[in-house]
């Protein structure tokens, strides 16, 4: 696509992503004074425009678009936007800003990241080595079965990491995190073998939440103030508490992780969100 604002000697930003998607978590607060100063017709027009903009099947929609109603003082609305084109994502935010209710929707938090496959996701060969290390011998029928199952599962799991589908779970928790770099607990000076072992322990404790919680880890080193964004979707609110609590005991989190603010929200259509917010 030609973009008039891109100087001709620079590549088009829409085509820069070689793999994976850009991701934006964006939170809004309603500015009640700005809302109250709008005429009824401006309010209705703005509301309809925002609903139209945030239709996941609409022509402006990014590849993935999820709207939610946020709990607590930090935000009223949550958006998750994913697309190969960062300007398509940004376009949604500009449509909202430029709508008649734009002045009443203040961005209160944002988090910019990209999808990735973690370096600790074992390849089939690494998985085979791990099975042996953990005591399953290659002549054991369970070895063959586990290895086959893993090599069949891996492509779909990697696709979900790079081009995630949004799971049909109503509760969404988002928070940013780092691996710390302090004397005595510097993740980045530990050897790969140790980091890999700790991440394997982390995965083992996470797998127990399969079917109740779905996680998406997006990478933000170089894009935002934290190293990763953690998005959790769950069937019920208590699973969020349980997974975050349980995983705090994994050494990779207990010893090396630090976290930012937590945002909890509930999936809703843009229309239901506007109605809920009395806009
Ligand atoms: O994706 C996989 O299943 C492979 C194993 C795995 C990796 C590589 C995995 C599994 N995670 C990986 C990487 Mn995770 N994860 C978090 C958090 O609150 C906390 O303590 C930390 C926030 C949660 C809740 C969580 C859940 N994970 C990562 C990374 C990247 C590290 C890097 O690349 O350096 C981070 C920051 C991170 C953080 N993780 C799982 C889960 C769950 C539930 C699983 C099991 C998934 C499954 O069902 O297979």
Coordinates of N, CA and C in Angstrom, one line a residue, residues 17-201:
X17 N 7.5 -6.0 9.1 CA 7.4 -7.1 9.9 C 7.7 -8.4 9.1
X18 N 8.8 -9.1 9.4 CA 9.1 -10.3 8.6 C 8.3 -11.4 9.1
X19 N 8.0 -11.4 10.4 CA 7.3 -12.5 11.1 C 6.5 -12.0 12.3
X20 N 5.4 -12.5 12.5 CA 4.6 -12.1 13.7 C 3.9 -10.8 13.6
X21 N 3.3 -10.4 14.7 CA 2.4 -9.2 14.7 C 2.9 -8.2 15.7
X22 N 2.5 -6.9 15.4 CA 2.6 -5.9 16.4 C 1.4 -6.0 17.3
X23 N 1.6 -5.6 18.6 CA 0.5 -5.7 19.5 C 0.4 -4.4 20.4
X24 N -0.8 -4.0 20.6 CA -0.9 -2.8 21.4 C -2.0 -3.1 22.4
X25 N -1.7 -2.9 23.7 CA -2.7 -3.0 24.8 C -2.9 -1.5 25.1
X26 N -4.2 -1.1 25.0 CA -4.5 0.3 25.2 C -5.7 0.4 26.2
X27 N -5.5 1.3 27.2 CA -6.6 1.5 28.2 C -7.0 2.9 28.2
X28 N -8.3 3.1 28.3 CA -8.9 4.4 28.3 C -9.7 4.7 29.6
X29 N -9.7 5.9 30.0 CA -10.6 6.4 31.0 C -11.6 7.4 30.5
X30 N -12.8 7.4 31.0 CA -13.8 8.3 30.5 C -13.6 9.6 31.3
X31 N -13.4 10.7 30.5 CA -13.4 12.1 31.2 C -14.8 12.6 31.2
X32 N -15.4 12.5 32.4 CA -16.8 12.8 32.5 C -17.1 14.3 32.2
X33 N -16.2 15.2 32.5 CA -16.5 16.6 32.2 C -16.5 16.8 30.7
X34 N -15.6 16.2 30.0 CA -15.6 16.3 28.6 C -16.8 15.7 27.9
X35 N -17.2 14.6 28.5 CA -18.4 13.9 28.0 C -19.7 14.8 28.2
X36 N -19.8 15.4 29.4 CA -20.9 16.2 29.7 C -21.0 17.4 28.9
X37 N -19.9 17.9 28.3 CA -19.9 19.1 27.6 C -20.4 18.9 26.1
X38 N -20.5 17.6 25.7 CA -20.9 17.3 24.4 C -22.5 17.4 24.2
X39 N -22.9 17.9 23.0 CA -24.3 17.8 22.8 C -24.8 16.4 22.6
X40 N -26.1 16.2 22.8 CA -26.6 14.8 22.7 C -26.3 14.2 21.3
X41 N -26.4 15.1 20.3 CA -26.2 14.5 18.9 C -24.7 14.2 18.7
X42 N -23.8 15.0 19.2 CA -22.4 14.7 19.1 C -22.0 13.5 19.8
X43 N -22.6 13.3 21.0 CA -22.3 12.1 21.8 C -22.8 10.9 21.1
X44 N -24.0 10.9 20.5 CA -24.5 9.8 19.8 C -23.7 9.5 18.6
X45 N -23.3 10.5 17.9 CA -22.5 10.3 16.7 C -21.2 9.7 17.0
X46 N -20.5 10.3 18.0 CA -19.2 9.8 18.5 C -19.3 8.3 18.9
X47 N -20.3 8.1 19.7 CA -20.5 6.7 20.2 C -20.6 5.7 19.0
X48 N -21.4 6.1 18.0 CA -21.6 5.2 16.9 C -20.3 5.0 16.1
X49 N -19.6 6.1 16.0 CA -18.3 6.0 15.3 C -17.3 5.1 16.0
X50 N -17.2 5.2 17.3 CA -16.3 4.3 18.1 C -16.8 2.9 18.0
X51 N -18.1 2.6 18.1 CA -18.6 1.3 17.9 C -18.2 0.7 16.6
X52 N -18.4 1.5 15.5 CA -18.1 1.1 14.2 C -16.6 0.8 14.1
X53 N -15.7 1.7 14.6 CA -14.3 1.5 14.5 C -13.8 0.2 15.2
X54 N -14.5 -0.1 16.3 CA -14.1 -1.2 17.2 C -14.8 -2.5 16.8
X55 N -15.5 -2.6 15.7 CA -16.1 -3.8 15.2 C -15.0 -4.7 14.7
X56 N -14.8 -5.9 15.4 CA -13.7 -6.8 15.0 C -13.9 -7.3 13.5
X57 N -15.1 -7.2 13.0 CA -15.3 -7.7 11.6 C -15.4 -6.5 10.6
X58 N -15.2 -5.3 11.2 CA -15.4 -4.1 10.3 C -14.2 -3.9 9.4
X59 N -14.3 -2.9 8.5 CA -13.2 -2.7 7.5 C -12.0 -2.0 8.1
X60 N -12.1 -1.4 9.3 CA -10.9 -0.8 9.9 C -10.2 -1.7 10.8
X61 N -10.8 -2.8 11.1 CA -10.3 -3.7 12.2 C -8.9 -4.3 11.9
X62 N -8.1 -4.4 13.0 CA -6.9 -5.0 12.9 C -7.1 -6.5 12.9
X63 N -6.1 -7.3 12.6 CA -6.2 -8.8 12.5 C -6.9 -9.3 13.8
X64 N -6.5 -8.8 14.9 CA -7.2 -9.2 16.2 C -7.5 -7.9 16.9
X65 N -8.7 -7.9 17.5 CA -9.2 -6.7 18.1 C -10.1 -7.2 19.3
X66 N -9.8 -6.9 20.5 CA -10.7 -7.2 21.6 C -10.9 -6.0 22.5
X67 N -12.2 -5.8 22.8 CA -12.7 -4.7 23.6 C -13.0 -5.3 25.0
X68 N -12.7 -4.6 26.0 CA -13.2 -5.1 27.4 C -13.5 -4.0 28.3
X69 N -14.2 -4.3 29.3 CA -14.6 -3.3 30.3 C -13.7 -3.5 31.5
X70 N -12.9 -2.4 31.9 CA -11.9 -2.6 32.9 C -12.4 -2.3 34.3
X71 N -11.9 -3.0 35.3 CA -12.2 -2.7 36.7 C -11.2 -1.8 37.3
X72 N -11.7 -1.0 38.3 CA -10.7 -0.2 39.0 C -10.5 1.2 38.4
X73 N -9.7 2.0 39.2 CA -9.6 3.4 38.8 C -8.7 3.7 37.6
X74 N -7.9 2.7 37.3 CA -6.9 3.0 36.2 C -7.4 3.1 34.8
X75 N -8.6 2.4 34.6 CA -9.1 2.4 33.3 C -10.6 2.0 33.3
X76 N -11.3 2.5 32.2 CA -12.7 2.0 32.0 C -12.8 1.0 30.9
X77 N -11.9 1.2 29.9 CA -12.0 0.4 28.7 C -10.6 -0.2 28.4
X78 N -10.6 -1.4 28.0 CA -9.3 -2.0 27.5 C -9.4 -2.5 26.1
X79 N -8.4 -2.3 25.3 CA -8.3 -2.7 23.9 C -7.1 -3.6 23.8
X80 N -7.2 -4.7 23.0 CA -6.0 -5.4 22.6 C -6.1 -5.4 21.1
X81 N -5.0 -4.9 20.4 CA -5.0 -4.8 19.0 C -3.8 -5.5 18.4
X82 N -3.9 -6.3 17.4 CA -2.8 -7.0 16.9 C -2.9 -7.0 15.3
X83 N -1.7 -6.7 14.7 CA -1.7 -6.7 13.2 C -0.3 -6.6 12.8
X84 N 0.0 -7.1 11.5 CA 1.3 -6.9 11.0 C 1.7 -5.4 10.7
X85 N 0.7 -4.6 10.6 CA 0.9 -3.2 10.2 C 0.7 -2.3 11.5
X86 N 1.8 -1.7 12.0 CA 1.7 -0.9 13.2 C 0.8 0.4 13.0
X87 N 0.8 0.8 11.7 CA 0.0 2.0 11.4 C -1.5 1.7 11.4
X88 N -1.8 0.5 11.1 CA -3.2 0.1 11.1 C -3.7 0.1 12.6
X89 N -2.8 -0.4 13.4 CA -3.1 -0.4 14.9 C -3.3 1.0 15.3
X90 N -2.3 1.9 15.0 CA -2.4 3.3 15.4 C -3.6 4.0 14.8
X91 N -4.0 3.6 13.6 CA -5.1 4.2 12.9 C -6.4 4.0 13.8
X92 N -6.5 2.9 14.5 CA -7.7 2.7 15.4 C -7.7 3.8 16.4
X93 N -6.5 4.0 17.0 CA -6.4 5.0 18.1 C -6.7 6.4 17.6
X94 N -6.3 6.7 16.3 CA -6.5 8.0 15.8 C -8.0 8.2 15.4
X95 N -8.7 7.1 15.0 CA -10.1 7.2 14.7 C -10.9 7.6 16.0
X96 N -10.5 6.9 17.1 CA -11.1 7.2 18.4 C -10.9 8.6 18.8
X97 N -9.6 9.0 18.7 CA -9.3 10.4 19.2 C -10.0 11.4 18.3
X98 N -10.2 11.1 17.1 CA -10.7 12.1 16.1 C -12.3 12.1 16.1
X99 N -12.9 11.1 16.9 CA -14.3 11.0 16.9 C -14.9 12.1 17.8
X100 N -16.2 12.3 17.7 CA -16.9 13.3 18.5 C -16.7 13.1 20.0
X101 N -16.6 11.8 20.4 CA -16.4 11.5 21.9 C -14.9 11.4 22.2
X102 N -14.0 11.6 21.2 CA -12.6 11.5 21.4 C -12.1 12.3 22.6
X103 N -12.6 13.6 22.8 CA -12.1 14.3 24.0 C -12.5 13.7 25.3
X104 N -13.5 12.8 25.3 CA -13.9 12.2 26.6 C -13.2 10.9 26.8
X105 N -12.5 10.4 25.9 CA -11.8 9.1 26.0 C -10.3 9.4 26.2
X106 N -9.8 9.4 27.4 CA -8.4 9.7 27.6 C -7.6 8.4 27.7
X107 N -6.5 8.3 27.0 CA -5.7 7.1 27.1 C -5.0 7.1 28.5
X108 N -5.2 6.1 29.3 CA -4.6 6.1 30.6 C -3.4 5.1 30.7
X109 N -3.3 4.2 29.8 CA -2.2 3.3 29.8 C -2.0 2.6 28.4
X110 N -0.8 2.4 28.0 CA -0.6 1.7 26.8 C 0.6 0.8 26.9
X111 N 0.6 -0.3 26.1 CA 1.8 -1.2 26.2 C 2.0 -1.7 24.8
X112 N 3.2 -1.4 24.3 CA 3.6 -1.7 22.9 C 4.5 -2.9 22.9
X113 N 4.1 -3.9 22.1 CA 5.0 -5.1 22.0 C 4.8 -5.8 20.7
X114 N 5.6 -6.9 20.5 CA 5.4 -7.7 19.3 C 5.3 -9.2 19.8
X115 N 4.7 -10.0 18.9 CA 4.7 -11.4 19.2 C 6.0 -12.1 19.0
X116 N 6.3 -13.1 19.8 CA 7.6 -13.8 19.6 C 7.4 -15.3 20.0
X117 N 8.4 -16.1 19.6 CA 8.5 -17.4 20.1 C 9.7 -17.4 21.1
X118 N 9.5 -17.6 22.3 CA 10.6 -17.5 23.3 C 11.7 -18.5 22.9
X119 N 12.9 -18.0 23.3 CA 14.1 -18.9 23.0 C 14.1 -20.1 23.9
X120 N 13.2 -20.2 24.9 CA 13.1 -21.3 25.8 C 12.1 -22.3 25.4
X121 N 11.4 -22.1 24.2 CA 10.5 -23.1 23.7 C 11.4 -24.2 23.1
X122 N 11.3 -25.4 23.7 CA 12.2 -26.5 23.2 C 11.9 -26.9 21.8
X123 N 12.9 -27.0 21.0 CA 12.8 -27.7 19.6 C 12.5 -29.2 19.9
X124 N 12.1 -29.9 18.8 CA 11.8 -31.3 19.0 C 13.0 -32.0 19.6
X125 N 14.2 -31.7 19.1 CA 15.5 -32.3 19.5 C 15.7 -32.0 21.0
X126 N 15.5 -30.7 21.4 CA 15.7 -30.3 22.8 C 14.7 -31.0 23.7
X127 N 13.5 -31.2 23.2 CA 12.5 -31.9 23.9 C 12.9 -33.4 24.2
X128 N 13.5 -34.0 23.1 CA 13.9 -35.4 23.2 C 15.0 -35.5 24.3
X129 N 15.9 -34.5 24.3 CA 17.0 -34.5 25.3 C 16.4 -34.4 26.7
X130 N 15.4 -33.5 26.8 CA 14.8 -33.3 28.1 C 14.2 -34.5 28.6
X131 N 13.5 -35.3 27.7 CA 12.8 -36.5 28.1 C 13.8 -37.5 28.7
X132 N 15.0 -37.6 28.0 CA 16.0 -38.5 28.5 C 16.6 -38.0 29.8
X133 N 16.8 -36.7 29.9 CA 17.4 -36.2 31.2 C 16.4 -36.5 32.3
X134 N 15.1 -36.4 32.0 CA 14.1 -36.7 33.1 C 13.9 -38.2 33.3
X135 N 14.6 -39.0 32.6 CA 14.6 -40.5 32.9 C 13.8 -41.3 32.0
X136 N 13.2 -40.8 30.9 CA 12.5 -41.6 29.9 C 13.5 -42.1 28.9
X137 N 13.7 -43.4 28.8 CA 14.7 -44.0 27.9 C 14.1 -44.1 26.5
X138 N 15.0 -43.9 25.4 CA 14.5 -43.9 24.0 C 13.8 -45.3 23.7
X139 N 14.1 -46.3 24.4 CA 13.4 -47.6 24.0 C 12.1 -47.8 24.8
X140 N 11.8 -46.8 25.6 CA 10.5 -46.9 26.3 C 9.4 -46.4 25.3
X141 N 8.3 -47.1 25.2 CA 7.2 -46.7 24.2 C 6.7 -45.3 24.5
X142 N 6.8 -44.9 25.8 CA 6.3 -43.6 26.2 C 7.1 -42.5 25.6
X143 N 8.4 -42.8 25.4 CA 9.3 -41.8 24.8 C 8.9 -41.4 23.4
X144 N 8.6 -42.5 22.6 CA 8.2 -42.3 21.2 C 6.8 -41.5 21.2
X145 N 5.9 -41.9 22.0 CA 4.6 -41.3 22.1 C 4.7 -39.9 22.4
X146 N 5.5 -39.6 23.5 CA 5.6 -38.2 23.9 C 6.2 -37.3 22.9
X147 N 7.3 -37.9 22.2 CA 8.0 -37.1 21.2 C 7.1 -36.8 20.0
X148 N 6.4 -37.8 19.6 CA 5.4 -37.7 18.5 C 4.4 -36.6 18.8
X149 N 3.8 -36.7 20.0 CA 2.8 -35.8 20.4 C 3.3 -34.3 20.4
X150 N 4.6 -34.2 20.9 CA 5.2 -32.8 20.9 C 5.4 -32.3 19.5
X151 N 6.0 -33.2 18.6 CA 6.3 -32.7 17.3 C 5.0 -32.4 16.5
X152 N 3.9 -33.0 16.8 CA 2.6 -32.7 16.2 C 2.0 -31.4 16.7
X153 N 2.3 -31.2 18.0 CA 1.7 -30.0 18.7 C 2.4 -28.7 18.4
X154 N 3.8 -28.8 18.2 CA 4.6 -27.6 18.2 C 4.3 -26.6 17.1
X155 N 4.0 -27.0 15.8 CA 3.7 -26.0 14.8 C 2.4 -25.2 15.2
X156 N 1.4 -25.8 15.7 CA 0.2 -25.1 16.1 C 0.5 -24.2 17.3
X157 N 1.3 -24.6 18.2 CA 1.7 -23.8 19.4 C 2.5 -22.6 18.9
X158 N 3.4 -22.8 18.0 CA 4.2 -21.7 17.5 C 3.3 -20.7 16.7
X159 N 2.4 -21.2 16.0 CA 1.5 -20.3 15.2 C 0.7 -19.4 16.2
X160 N 0.2 -20.1 17.3 CA -0.6 -19.4 18.3 C 0.3 -18.3 19.0
X161 N 1.6 -18.5 19.1 CA 2.5 -17.5 19.7 C 2.7 -16.3 18.8
X162 N 2.8 -16.6 17.5 CA 3.2 -15.5 16.5 C 1.9 -14.8 16.0
X163 N 0.8 -15.6 15.8 CA -0.4 -15.1 15.2 C -1.6 -15.5 16.1
X164 N -1.6 -15.0 17.3 CA -2.5 -15.5 18.3 C -4.0 -15.3 18.0
X165 N -4.8 -16.4 18.2 CA -6.2 -16.2 18.3 C -6.6 -15.8 19.7
X166 N -7.6 -15.0 19.8 CA -8.1 -14.6 21.1 C -9.0 -15.7 21.7
X167 N -8.7 -16.3 22.8 CA -9.5 -17.4 23.3 C -10.9 -16.9 23.8
X168 N -11.9 -17.8 23.8 CA -13.2 -17.4 24.1 C -13.4 -17.3 25.6
X169 N -12.5 -16.7 26.4 CA -12.6 -16.6 27.8 C -13.0 -15.2 28.2
X170 N -13.9 -15.0 29.2 CA -14.3 -13.6 29.4 C -13.4 -12.7 30.3
X171 N -12.5 -13.3 31.1 CA -11.8 -12.5 32.0 C -10.4 -12.3 31.4
X172 N -9.9 -11.0 31.4 CA -8.6 -10.7 30.9 C -7.8 -10.0 31.9
X173 N -6.5 -10.5 32.1 CA -5.6 -9.8 33.0 C -4.4 -9.5 32.2
X174 N -3.9 -8.2 32.4 CA -2.7 -7.8 31.7 C -1.8 -7.2 32.6
X175 N -0.5 -7.6 32.6 CA 0.5 -6.9 33.3 C 1.9 -7.0 32.6
X176 N 2.7 -6.0 32.8 CA 4.1 -6.1 32.2 C 5.0 -6.7 33.2
X177 N 6.1 -7.3 32.7 CA 7.1 -7.8 33.6 C 8.5 -7.8 33.0
X178 N 9.5 -7.8 34.0 CA 10.9 -7.9 33.6 C 11.5 -9.1 34.3
X179 N 12.6 -9.5 33.8 CA 13.6 -10.4 34.5 C 14.6 -9.4 35.1
X180 N 14.9 -9.6 36.4 CA 15.7 -8.5 37.0 C 17.2 -8.7 36.8
X181 N 17.9 -7.6 37.0 CA 19.3 -7.6 36.9 C 19.9 -6.9 38.2
X182 N 19.9 -7.7 39.3 CA 20.5 -7.1 40.5 C 21.6 -8.0 40.9
X183 N 22.6 -7.5 41.8 CA 23.7 -8.4 42.2 C 23.1 -9.6 42.9
X184 N 23.5 -10.8 42.6 CA 23.0 -12.0 43.2 C 21.8 -12.6 42.5
X185 N 21.1 -11.8 41.7 CA 20.0 -12.3 40.9 C 19.9 -11.6 39.6
X186 N 20.8 -11.8 38.8 CA 20.9 -11.2 37.4 C 20.6 -12.3 36.4
X187 N 19.3 -12.3 35.9 CA 18.9 -13.3 34.9 C 19.9 -13.3 33.7
X188 N 20.3 -12.1 33.3 CA 21.1 -12.0 32.1 C 22.5 -12.4 32.2
X189 N 23.0 -12.7 33.5 CA 24.3 -13.2 33.6 C 24.3 -14.7 33.9
X190 N 23.1 -15.3 34.0 CA 23.0 -16.8 34.2 C 23.2 -17.5 32.9
X191 N 23.8 -18.7 32.9 CA 24.0 -19.4 31.7 C 22.7 -19.9 31.1
X192 N 22.7 -20.1 29.8 CA 21.5 -20.5 29.1 C 20.9 -21.8 29.7
X193 N 21.8 -22.7 30.1 CA 21.4 -24.0 30.6 C 20.5 -23.8 31.9
X194 N 20.9 -22.9 32.8 CA 20.1 -22.7 34.0 C 18.8 -22.0 33.7
X195 N 18.9 -21.0 32.8 CA 17.7 -20.2 32.4 C 16.7 -21.2 31.8
X196 N 17.2 -22.1 31.0 CA 16.3 -23.0 30.3 C 15.7 -24.0 31.2
X197 N 16.5 -24.4 32.2 CA 15.9 -25.4 33.2 C 14.8 -24.7 34.1
X198 N 15.1 -23.4 34.4 CA 14.1 -22.7 35.2 C 12.8 -22.4 34.4
X199 N 13.0 -22.2 33.1 CA 11.8 -21.9 32.2 C 11.0 -23.2 32.0
X200 N 11.7 -24.4 32.1 CA 11.0 -25.7 31.9 C 10.2 -25.9 33.2
X201 N 10.7 -25.5 34.4 CA 10.0 -25.7 35.6 C 8.7 -24.8 35.5

